[in-house]
Amino acid sequence: LIRFLDKGYSKYANISLREVTNSITDNALLRTVLEYIYGDYGSSPSEAPFMLHAGCLLHYAKGAYYPTGGPQVIAERIARAITKHGGEVRINSRVRAIWVEQGRAVGIKLANGLWARSKRVISDAGIYNTSRHLVPEAYCPSHIRGKSTPLDSMVSCFCLFVGIEGDPQADLGISPTILRSCNKDYEPMPTTIQGMLQIPPESLEVFVSSPTASDQSAKECYPNKTSLQIICEAPYEPFADWDNPKTHKVDRNNKQEYQSFKDAFAQKMYARARDLLIAAGAASDKLPLRLEDTAVAEMGTPLTMERYLATEHGAVYALDHNMIRFGAKTFLTQLRPDSTLLPGLYFTGQDVSTCGLAGAMLGGYMCAGKILGNPNPSALVQEVKKSQA
């Protein structure tokens, strides 16, 4: 893996994005343009390694793909491949613990009390989630046991889903392009409810996309319907007092205050997104002026992410993507696909690589390579291609 990755890796993993952009220019607007995509991995320009940012920009150099039929087809195709090769896919089957016998992972215990034995256990629940909540404490690495670490991310997001009547392109003039608003210099979101409510809409940094404009099958499946997805960075801290640690739901006594905040902040997000869409060519007379005039509007907060993603503090990218994570010592020894304390346990997905679909897929190759004794993901791909020829 070191030979595969390291050709200047260590150098650029230990220098921040902001250090590089500062060395290029003192023009704040140009820095913003060069740094704008940091939201794709969630770490601020002063904390993100330049290597990660450069890789992200290269990833989008020729644009991006959108799966025909929507993101759910990815899970459907994976499930199809699993069952084709004799596997079984279970839904609504929460794992409560990893079954350990004689110091080795030999299966899992489900929430319904059933046990499933296996030769290996491969977890995509995240390295920290798995180590802290699914294995006995003796098999949790000491550097993360019962305490926060520099890799524990507190960055979550607000996600506003909006439905509007009309064809996205023919009626509303909305293109498949993802829009991003940035301020000249990155400033983290306020960590209080009142602080967030005081932000003017024009100062919000948001991502705006239209799944129906991007999906080639949407016109047939959902004719004359437009969906928008509006995302904004969100800190977890303001919501901690509303978070029920057992259910990750808001208690009845706090529901009205929580809902009032959601409604007010969703209005700000929609107003900012509407301005961006119009600036990009959307029809101002066709886009609803107010959020309440849309057909559908659903708002998610860090508590929503925590409940449905099952990540601590609703961290949408799980571990923080900072320079500490991608330093050689951490990345190559602590965030590896095999557990050094519990034989038979393996990790896959974005925690052993990077966030995003491509990162999670690479994490899967790294895990498979470890199990098969071939740690080079590139060589593993070639083996798969040969077997299919």
CSV table of C-alpha atoms in Angstrom, one decimal:
chain,number,residue,atom,x,y,z
A,1,LEU,CA,0.0,0.0,0.0
A,2,ILE,CA,2.8,2.4,0.8
A,3,ARG,CA,4.4,1.7,-2.6
A,4,PHE,CA,1.1,2.2,-4.2
A,5,LEU,CA,0.3,5.5,-2.6
A,6,ASP,CA,3.6,7.3,-1.7
A,7,LYS,CA,5.1,9.4,-4.5
A,8,GLY,CA,5.0,12.6,-2.6
A,9,TYR,CA,2.1,11.4,-0.5
A,10,SER,CA,3.7,12.2,2.9
A,11,LYS,CA,4.7,15.6,1.8
A,12,TYR,CA,1.3,16.7,0.5
A,13,ALA,CA,-0.6,14.9,3.3
A,14,ASN,CA,1.1,17.0,5.9
A,15,ILE,CA,0.5,20.4,4.3
A,16,SER,CA,-2.9,22.1,4.5
A,17,LEU,CA,-4.9,23.4,1.6
A,18,ARG,CA,-4.8,26.9,3.0
A,19,GLU,CA,-1.0,26.8,3.3
A,20,VAL,CA,-0.8,26.0,-0.4
A,21,THR,CA,-3.3,28.6,-1.5
A,22,ASN,CA,-1.7,31.2,0.7
A,23,SER,CA,1.6,30.4,-1.1
A,24,ILE,CA,0.0,31.0,-4.5
A,25,THR,CA,-2.0,34.2,-3.9
A,26,ASP,CA,-3.1,36.8,-1.3
A,27,ASN,CA,-6.3,37.4,-3.3
A,28,ALA,CA,-9.1,36.2,-1.0
A,29,LEU,CA,-11.5,35.7,-4.0
A,30,LEU,CA,-9.1,33.5,-5.9
A,31,ARG,CA,-8.4,31.5,-2.7
A,32,THR,CA,-12.1,30.9,-2.5
A,33,VAL,CA,-12.3,29.7,-6.1
A,34,LEU,CA,-9.4,27.3,-5.5
A,35,GLU,CA,-10.8,26.0,-2.2
A,36,TYR,CA,-14.5,25.9,-3.0
A,37,ILE,CA,-14.9,22.1,-3.1
A,38,TYR,CA,-13.8,21.5,0.5
A,39,GLY,CA,-17.4,20.8,1.4
A,40,ASP,CA,-17.1,17.5,-0.4
A,41,TYR,CA,-15.0,16.2,2.4
A,42,GLY,CA,-16.1,18.5,5.3
A,43,SER,CA,-12.8,19.7,6.7
A,44,SER,CA,-11.9,23.4,6.6
A,45,PRO,CA,-9.1,24.6,4.3
A,46,SER,CA,-6.8,25.2,7.2
A,47,GLU,CA,-7.2,21.6,8.4
A,48,ALA,CA,-7.6,19.6,5.2
A,49,PRO,CA,-4.5,18.1,3.6
A,50,PHE,CA,-3.7,19.5,0.2
A,51,MET,CA,-3.3,15.9,-1.1
A,52,LEU,CA,-7.0,15.2,-0.4
A,53,HIS,CA,-8.2,18.4,-2.0
A,54,ALA,CA,-6.1,17.9,-5.1
A,55,GLY,CA,-7.5,14.4,-5.5
A,56,CYS,CA,-11.0,15.7,-5.1
A,57,LEU,CA,-10.5,18.4,-7.8
A,58,LEU,CA,-9.0,15.8,-10.1
A,59,HIS,CA,-12.0,13.5,-9.5
A,60,TYR,CA,-14.3,16.2,-10.9
A,61,ALA,CA,-12.0,17.4,-13.7
A,62,LYS,CA,-14.2,16.1,-16.4
A,63,GLY,CA,-17.5,16.5,-14.6
A,64,ALA,CA,-19.5,14.0,-12.5
A,65,TYR,CA,-21.8,11.1,-13.1
A,66,TYR,CA,-25.3,10.6,-11.8
A,67,PRO,CA,-26.7,7.1,-11.6
A,68,THR,CA,-29.7,6.6,-13.9
A,69,GLY,CA,-32.6,5.7,-11.6
A,70,GLY,CA,-31.2,7.5,-8.6
A,71,PRO,CA,-28.6,6.6,-5.9
A,72,GLN,CA,-30.7,3.7,-4.7
A,73,VAL,CA,-29.8,1.6,-7.8
A,74,ILE,CA,-26.2,1.4,-6.4
A,75,ALA,CA,-27.5,-0.5,-3.3
A,76,GLU,CA,-29.8,-2.6,-5.5
A,77,ARG,CA,-26.9,-3.6,-7.8
A,78,ILE,CA,-24.7,-4.5,-4.9
A,79,ALA,CA,-27.4,-6.6,-3.3
A,80,ARG,CA,-28.0,-8.3,-6.6
A,81,ALA,CA,-24.2,-9.2,-6.8
A,82,ILE,CA,-24.3,-10.5,-3.2
A,83,THR,CA,-27.3,-12.8,-3.8
A,84,LYS,CA,-25.9,-14.0,-7.2
A,85,HIS,CA,-22.9,-15.4,-5.4
A,86,GLY,CA,-24.8,-17.1,-2.7
A,87,GLY,CA,-25.0,-14.3,-0.1
A,88,GLU,CA,-28.0,-13.1,1.8
A,89,VAL,CA,-29.1,-9.4,2.2
A,90,ARG,CA,-31.2,-8.5,5.3
A,91,ILE,CA,-32.8,-5.2,5.9
A,92,ASN,CA,-34.1,-3.7,9.2
A,93,SER,CA,-31.6,-6.1,10.9
A,94,ARG,CA,-29.6,-3.9,13.3
A,95,VAL,CA,-26.4,-5.5,14.6
A,96,ARG,CA,-26.0,-5.3,18.3
A,97,ALA,CA,-22.6,-6.9,18.8
A,98,ILE,CA,-19.8,-8.8,17.2
A,99,TRP,CA,-19.6,-12.4,18.4
A,100,VAL,CA,-16.2,-13.2,19.8
A,101,GLU,CA,-14.9,-16.6,20.7
A,102,GLN,CA,-11.4,-17.4,21.9
A,103,GLY,CA,-10.1,-14.0,20.9
A,104,ARG,CA,-11.5,-14.1,17.3
A,105,ALA,CA,-14.5,-12.5,15.6
A,106,VAL,CA,-16.8,-15.4,14.5
A,107,GLY,CA,-20.1,-13.7,13.8
A,108,ILE,CA,-22.7,-11.1,14.8
A,109,LYS,CA,-25.6,-10.8,17.2
A,110,LEU,CA,-28.7,-9.0,15.7
A,111,ALA,CA,-31.1,-6.8,17.6
A,112,ASN,CA,-33.8,-9.5,17.4
A,113,GLY,CA,-31.6,-11.8,19.4
A,114,LEU,CA,-30.5,-14.0,16.5
A,115,TRP,CA,-26.9,-15.0,16.1
A,116,ALA,CA,-25.1,-15.4,12.7
A,117,ARG,CA,-21.8,-17.3,12.6
A,118,SER,CA,-19.2,-16.6,9.9
A,119,LYS,CA,-15.5,-17.1,9.1
A,120,ARG,CA,-15.0,-13.4,9.0
A,121,VAL,CA,-16.8,-10.3,10.0
A,122,ILE,CA,-16.5,-7.3,7.7
A,123,SER,CA,-17.9,-4.0,9.1
A,124,ASP,CA,-19.0,-1.0,7.0
A,125,ALA,CA,-20.3,0.7,10.2
A,126,GLY,CA,-17.1,2.7,10.6
A,127,ILE,CA,-14.0,1.9,12.5
A,128,TYR,CA,-14.9,4.0,15.5
A,129,ASN,CA,-18.5,2.9,15.6
A,130,THR,CA,-17.5,-0.7,15.4
A,131,SER,CA,-14.7,-0.5,17.9
A,132,ARG,CA,-16.7,1.6,20.5
A,133,HIS,CA,-20.1,0.0,20.2
A,134,LEU,CA,-19.9,-3.5,18.7
A,135,VAL,CA,-16.9,-5.3,20.2
A,136,PRO,CA,-16.0,-6.0,23.8
A,137,GLU,CA,-13.9,-3.1,25.3
A,138,ALA,CA,-10.8,-5.3,25.5
A,139,TYR,CA,-10.7,-5.2,21.6
A,140,CYS,CA,-11.2,-1.5,21.2
A,141,PRO,CA,-7.9,0.3,20.5
A,142,SER,CA,-6.8,2.3,23.6
A,143,HIS,CA,-6.4,5.5,21.6
A,144,ILE,CA,-10.2,5.7,20.9
A,145,ARG,CA,-11.6,3.9,23.9
A,146,GLY,CA,-14.3,6.0,25.6
A,147,LYS,CA,-12.9,9.3,24.6
A,148,SER,CA,-13.0,11.8,21.8
A,149,THR,CA,-10.0,12.0,19.4
A,150,PRO,CA,-8.8,14.4,16.7
A,151,LEU,CA,-10.6,12.2,14.2
A,152,ASP,CA,-14.0,12.5,15.8
A,153,SER,CA,-15.9,14.8,13.5
A,154,MET,CA,-18.4,17.3,14.8
A,155,VAL,CA,-19.3,18.4,11.3
A,156,SER,CA,-22.8,17.5,10.1
A,157,CYS,CA,-25.2,19.2,7.8
A,158,PHE,CA,-28.6,20.6,7.2
A,159,CYS,CA,-30.3,18.9,4.2
A,160,LEU,CA,-33.4,20.5,2.7
A,161,PHE,CA,-35.4,18.5,0.2
A,162,VAL,CA,-37.8,20.5,-2.0
A,163,GLY,CA,-40.3,19.4,-4.5
A,164,ILE,CA,-41.7,21.8,-7.2
A,165,GLU,CA,-44.3,21.2,-9.9
A,166,GLY,CA,-42.9,21.5,-13.4
A,167,ASP,CA,-40.2,20.0,-15.6
A,168,PRO,CA,-36.8,21.0,-14.2
A,169,GLN,CA,-35.4,22.1,-17.6
A,170,ALA,CA,-38.3,22.8,-19.9
A,171,ASP,CA,-40.4,24.7,-17.3
A,172,LEU,CA,-38.0,26.0,-14.6
A,173,GLY,CA,-34.8,26.3,-16.5
A,174,ILE,CA,-32.8,24.3,-13.9
A,175,SER,CA,-29.7,22.5,-15.3
A,176,PRO,CA,-28.0,19.4,-13.9
A,177,THR,CA,-25.1,21.5,-12.7
A,178,ILE,CA,-24.3,21.5,-9.0
A,179,LEU,CA,-24.2,25.0,-7.6
A,180,ARG,CA,-22.0,26.1,-4.7
A,181,SER,CA,-22.0,29.4,-2.9
A,182,CYS,CA,-18.9,30.4,-0.9
A,183,ASN,CA,-17.9,33.4,1.2
A,184,LYS,CA,-14.5,35.0,0.5
A,185,ASP,CA,-13.0,33.5,3.6
A,186,TYR,CA,-14.2,30.3,5.3
A,187,GLU,CA,-15.9,30.9,8.6
A,188,PRO,CA,-17.4,28.0,10.6
A,189,MET,CA,-21.0,28.0,11.4
A,190,PRO,CA,-22.0,29.6,14.8
A,191,THR,CA,-22.4,27.0,17.5
A,192,THR,CA,-25.6,28.4,19.0
A,193,ILE,CA,-29.2,28.3,17.7
A,194,GLN,CA,-29.5,32.0,17.9
A,195,GLY,CA,-26.2,32.5,16.1
A,196,MET,CA,-27.4,30.4,13.2
A,197,LEU,CA,-30.8,32.2,13.0
A,198,GLN,CA,-29.0,35.6,12.8
A,199,ILE,CA,-27.1,34.6,9.6
A,200,PRO,CA,-28.6,36.4,6.6
A,201,PRO,CA,-29.5,34.1,3.7
A,202,GLU,CA,-27.0,35.7,1.3
A,203,SER,CA,-24.2,34.7,3.7
A,204,LEU,CA,-25.1,31.0,3.8
A,205,GLU,CA,-22.7,28.6,2.1
A,206,VAL,CA,-24.8,26.0,0.4
A,207,PHE,CA,-24.7,23.2,-2.2
A,208,VAL,CA,-27.7,23.1,-4.6
A,209,SER,CA,-28.5,20.2,-6.9
A,210,SER,CA,-31.5,18.8,-8.7
A,211,PRO,CA,-31.7,15.0,-8.8
A,212,THR,CA,-34.6,15.1,-11.3
A,213,ALA,CA,-32.5,17.3,-13.6
A,214,SER,CA,-29.5,15.0,-13.3
A,215,ASP,CA,-31.3,11.7,-13.6
A,216,GLN,CA,-32.0,10.7,-17.2
A,217,SER,CA,-34.9,8.4,-16.2
A,218,ALA,CA,-36.7,11.1,-14.1
A,219,LYS,CA,-38.8,12.4,-17.0
A,220,GLU,CA,-40.4,9.0,-17.5
A,221,CYS,CA,-40.6,8.1,-13.8
A,222,TYR,CA,-41.6,11.5,-12.4
A,223,PRO,CA,-42.9,13.6,-15.3
A,224,ASN,CA,-43.3,17.3,-14.6
A,225,LYS,CA,-41.8,17.1,-11.2
A,226,THR,CA,-38.6,18.8,-10.0
A,227,SER,CA,-36.7,18.0,-6.8
A,228,LEU,CA,-34.0,20.1,-5.2
A,229,GLN,CA,-31.4,19.1,-2.6
A,230,ILE,CA,-30.0,21.9,-0.7
A,231,ILE,CA,-27.1,21.2,1.8
A,232,CYS,CA,-25.5,23.5,4.3
A,233,GLU,CA,-22.8,22.8,6.9
A,234,ALA,CA,-24.1,22.3,10.4
A,235,PRO,CA,-22.4,22.0,13.8
A,236,TYR,CA,-23.7,19.4,16.2
A,237,GLU,CA,-23.1,21.4,19.4
A,238,PRO,CA,-26.3,23.5,19.3
A,239,PHE,CA,-28.5,20.4,19.1
A,240,ALA,CA,-26.8,18.4,21.9
A,241,ASP,CA,-29.4,19.5,24.5
A,242,TRP,CA,-32.2,18.4,22.3
A,243,ASP,CA,-30.6,15.0,21.6
A,244,ASN,CA,-32.0,11.9,23.4
A,245,PRO,CA,-29.0,9.7,23.6
A,246,LYS,CA,-31.1,6.5,23.4
A,247,THR,CA,-33.5,7.3,20.6
A,248,HIS,CA,-31.7,10.3,18.9
A,249,LYS,CA,-35.2,11.9,18.7
A,250,VAL,CA,-36.2,15.2,20.2
A,251,ASP,CA,-38.1,14.9,23.4
A,252,ARG,CA,-41.8,16.1,23.4
A,253,ASN,CA,-40.9,19.1,25.6
A,254,ASN,CA,-38.5,20.5,23.0
A,255,LYS,CA,-40.3,19.6,19.8
A,256,GLN,CA,-42.0,23.0,19.2
A,257,GLU,CA,-38.7,24.9,19.7
A,258,TYR,CA,-36.9,22.4,17.4
A,259,GLN,CA,-39.5,22.6,14.7
A,260,SER,CA,-39.5,26.4,14.8
A,261,PHE,CA,-35.8,26.5,14.3
A,262,LYS,CA,-36.1,24.0,11.4
A,263,ASP,CA,-38.8,26.1,9.7
A,264,ALA,CA,-36.9,29.3,10.0
A,265,PHE,CA,-33.5,28.0,8.9
A,266,ALA,CA,-35.1,26.1,6.0
A,267,GLN,CA,-36.5,29.4,4.7
A,268,LYS,CA,-33.0,30.9,4.7
A,269,MET,CA,-31.6,27.9,2.8
A,270,TYR,CA,-34.3,28.0,0.2
A,271,ALA,CA,-34.0,31.8,-0.3
A,272,ARG,CA,-30.2,31.4,-0.8
A,273,ALA,CA,-30.7,28.4,-3.2
A,274,ARG,CA,-33.4,30.3,-5.2
A,275,ASP,CA,-31.1,33.2,-5.7
A,276,LEU,CA,-28.3,30.9,-6.9
A,277,LEU,CA,-30.6,29.1,-9.3
A,278,ILE,CA,-31.9,32.3,-10.8
A,279,ALA,CA,-28.3,33.6,-11.2
A,280,ALA,CA,-27.5,30.4,-13.1
A,281,GLY,CA,-30.4,30.8,-15.5
A,282,ALA,CA,-33.5,29.4,-13.8
A,283,ALA,CA,-36.9,31.1,-14.5
A,284,SER,CA,-37.5,33.6,-11.6
A,285,ASP,CA,-41.2,33.8,-12.4
A,286,LYS,CA,-41.6,30.0,-12.2
A,287,LEU,CA,-39.6,29.2,-9.0
A,288,PRO,CA,-41.9,29.6,-6.0
A,289,LEU,CA,-40.9,32.7,-4.0
A,290,ARG,CA,-41.5,31.1,-0.6
A,291,LEU,CA,-40.7,27.7,0.7
A,292,GLU,CA,-44.3,27.2,1.8
A,293,ASP,CA,-45.4,27.6,-1.9
A,294,THR,CA,-43.5,24.5,-3.0
A,295,ALA,CA,-45.2,21.1,-3.2
A,296,VAL,CA,-42.9,19.4,-0.7
A,297,ALA,CA,-40.3,20.6,1.8
A,298,GLU,CA,-38.5,18.3,4.3
A,299,MET,CA,-35.6,19.5,6.5
A,300,GLY,CA,-33.0,17.4,8.2
A,301,THR,CA,-30.6,18.5,10.9
A,302,PRO,CA,-27.6,16.8,12.6
A,303,LEU,CA,-30.1,14.9,14.8
A,304,THR,CA,-31.7,13.5,11.7
A,305,MET,CA,-28.2,12.5,10.4
A,306,GLU,CA,-27.3,10.9,13.7
A,307,ARG,CA,-30.5,8.8,13.8
A,308,TYR,CA,-30.4,7.6,10.2
A,309,LEU,CA,-26.7,7.4,9.5
A,310,ALA,CA,-25.9,6.0,12.9
A,311,THR,CA,-22.8,8.1,13.2
A,312,GLU,CA,-21.8,10.0,16.4
A,313,HIS,CA,-23.0,13.6,16.3
A,314,GLY,CA,-24.5,13.1,12.9
A,315,ALA,CA,-21.1,13.3,11.2
A,316,VAL,CA,-22.0,12.8,7.6
A,317,TYR,CA,-18.4,11.9,6.6
A,318,ALA,CA,-17.8,9.8,9.7
A,319,LEU,CA,-14.1,10.4,10.6
A,320,ASP,CA,-12.7,13.9,10.2
A,321,HIS,CA,-10.8,14.3,6.9
A,322,ASN,CA,-8.0,16.4,8.5
A,323,MET,CA,-4.2,16.2,8.2
A,324,ILE,CA,-3.9,13.9,11.3
A,325,ARG,CA,-6.1,11.3,9.6
A,326,PHE,CA,-4.0,11.2,6.4
A,327,GLY,CA,-0.7,11.3,8.1
A,328,ALA,CA,1.2,8.1,7.3
A,329,LYS,CA,1.2,6.8,10.9
A,330,THR,CA,-2.6,7.1,11.3
A,331,PHE,CA,-3.7,6.3,7.8
A,332,LEU,CA,-1.4,3.3,7.3
A,333,THR,CA,-1.4,1.8,10.8
A,334,GLN,CA,-4.7,2.8,12.6
A,335,LEU,CA,-7.1,3.1,9.7
A,336,ARG,CA,-6.3,-0.2,8.1
A,337,PRO,CA,-8.8,-2.8,6.8
A,338,ASP,CA,-7.9,-5.4,9.3
A,339,SER,CA,-8.3,-5.2,13.1
A,340,THR,CA,-4.9,-5.6,14.9
A,341,LEU,CA,-6.6,-6.5,18.1
A,342,LEU,CA,-9.4,-8.9,17.0
A,343,PRO,CA,-8.5,-11.4,14.3
A,344,GLY,CA,-11.3,-12.2,11.9
A,345,LEU,CA,-12.6,-8.6,12.0
A,346,TYR,CA,-12.2,-6.4,8.9
A,347,PHE,CA,-13.2,-2.9,8.0
A,348,THR,CA,-14.4,-1.6,4.7
A,349,GLY,CA,-15.8,1.6,3.2
A,350,GLN,CA,-14.8,5.2,3.5
A,351,ASP,CA,-13.1,5.0,6.9
A,352,VAL,CA,-10.2,3.0,5.4
A,353,SER,CA,-10.0,5.3,2.4
A,354,THR,CA,-11.9,8.6,1.9
A,355,CYS,CA,-15.5,9.7,1.9
A,356,GLY,CA,-17.7,9.5,-1.1
A,357,LEU,CA,-18.7,6.7,-3.4
A,358,ALA,CA,-15.3,6.4,-5.1
A,359,GLY,CA,-13.6,6.5,-1.7
A,360,ALA,CA,-15.9,3.9,-0.2
A,361,MET,CA,-15.4,1.7,-3.3
A,362,LEU,CA,-11.6,2.0,-2.9
A,363,GLY,CA,-12.0,1.0,0.8
A,364,GLY,CA,-13.8,-2.1,-0.4
A,365,TYR,CA,-10.9,-3.0,-2.7
A,366,MET,CA,-8.4,-2.5,0.1
A,367,CYS,CA,-10.4,-4.7,2.4
A,368,ALA,CA,-10.8,-7.4,-0.2
A,369,GLY,CA,-7.1,-7.2,-1.0
A,370,LYS,CA,-6.2,-7.7,2.6
A,371,ILE,CA,-8.4,-10.8,2.9
A,372,LEU,CA,-7.2,-12.2,-0.4
A,373,GLY,CA,-3.6,-11.4,0.3
A,374,ASN,CA,-3.2,-8.8,-2.4
A,375,PRO,CA,-2.9,-5.4,-0.8
A,376,ASN,CA,-2.5,-3.5,-4.1
A,377,PRO,CA,-6.1,-2.3,-5.2
A,378,SER,CA,-4.9,-1.7,-8.8
A,379,ALA,CA,-3.6,-5.3,-9.1
A,380,LEU,CA,-6.8,-6.6,-7.6
A,381,VAL,CA,-8.9,-4.8,-10.2
A,382,GLN,CA,-6.8,-6.4,-12.9
A,383,GLU,CA,-7.4,-9.8,-11.4
A,384,VAL,CA,-11.1,-9.3,-11.4
A,385,LYS,CA,-11.0,-8.1,-15.1
A,386,LYS,CA,-9.0,-11.3,-16.1
A,387,SER,CA,-11.5,-13.5,-14.3
A,388,GLN,CA,-14.4,-11.9,-16.2
A,389,ALA,CA,-12.7,-12.1,-19.6
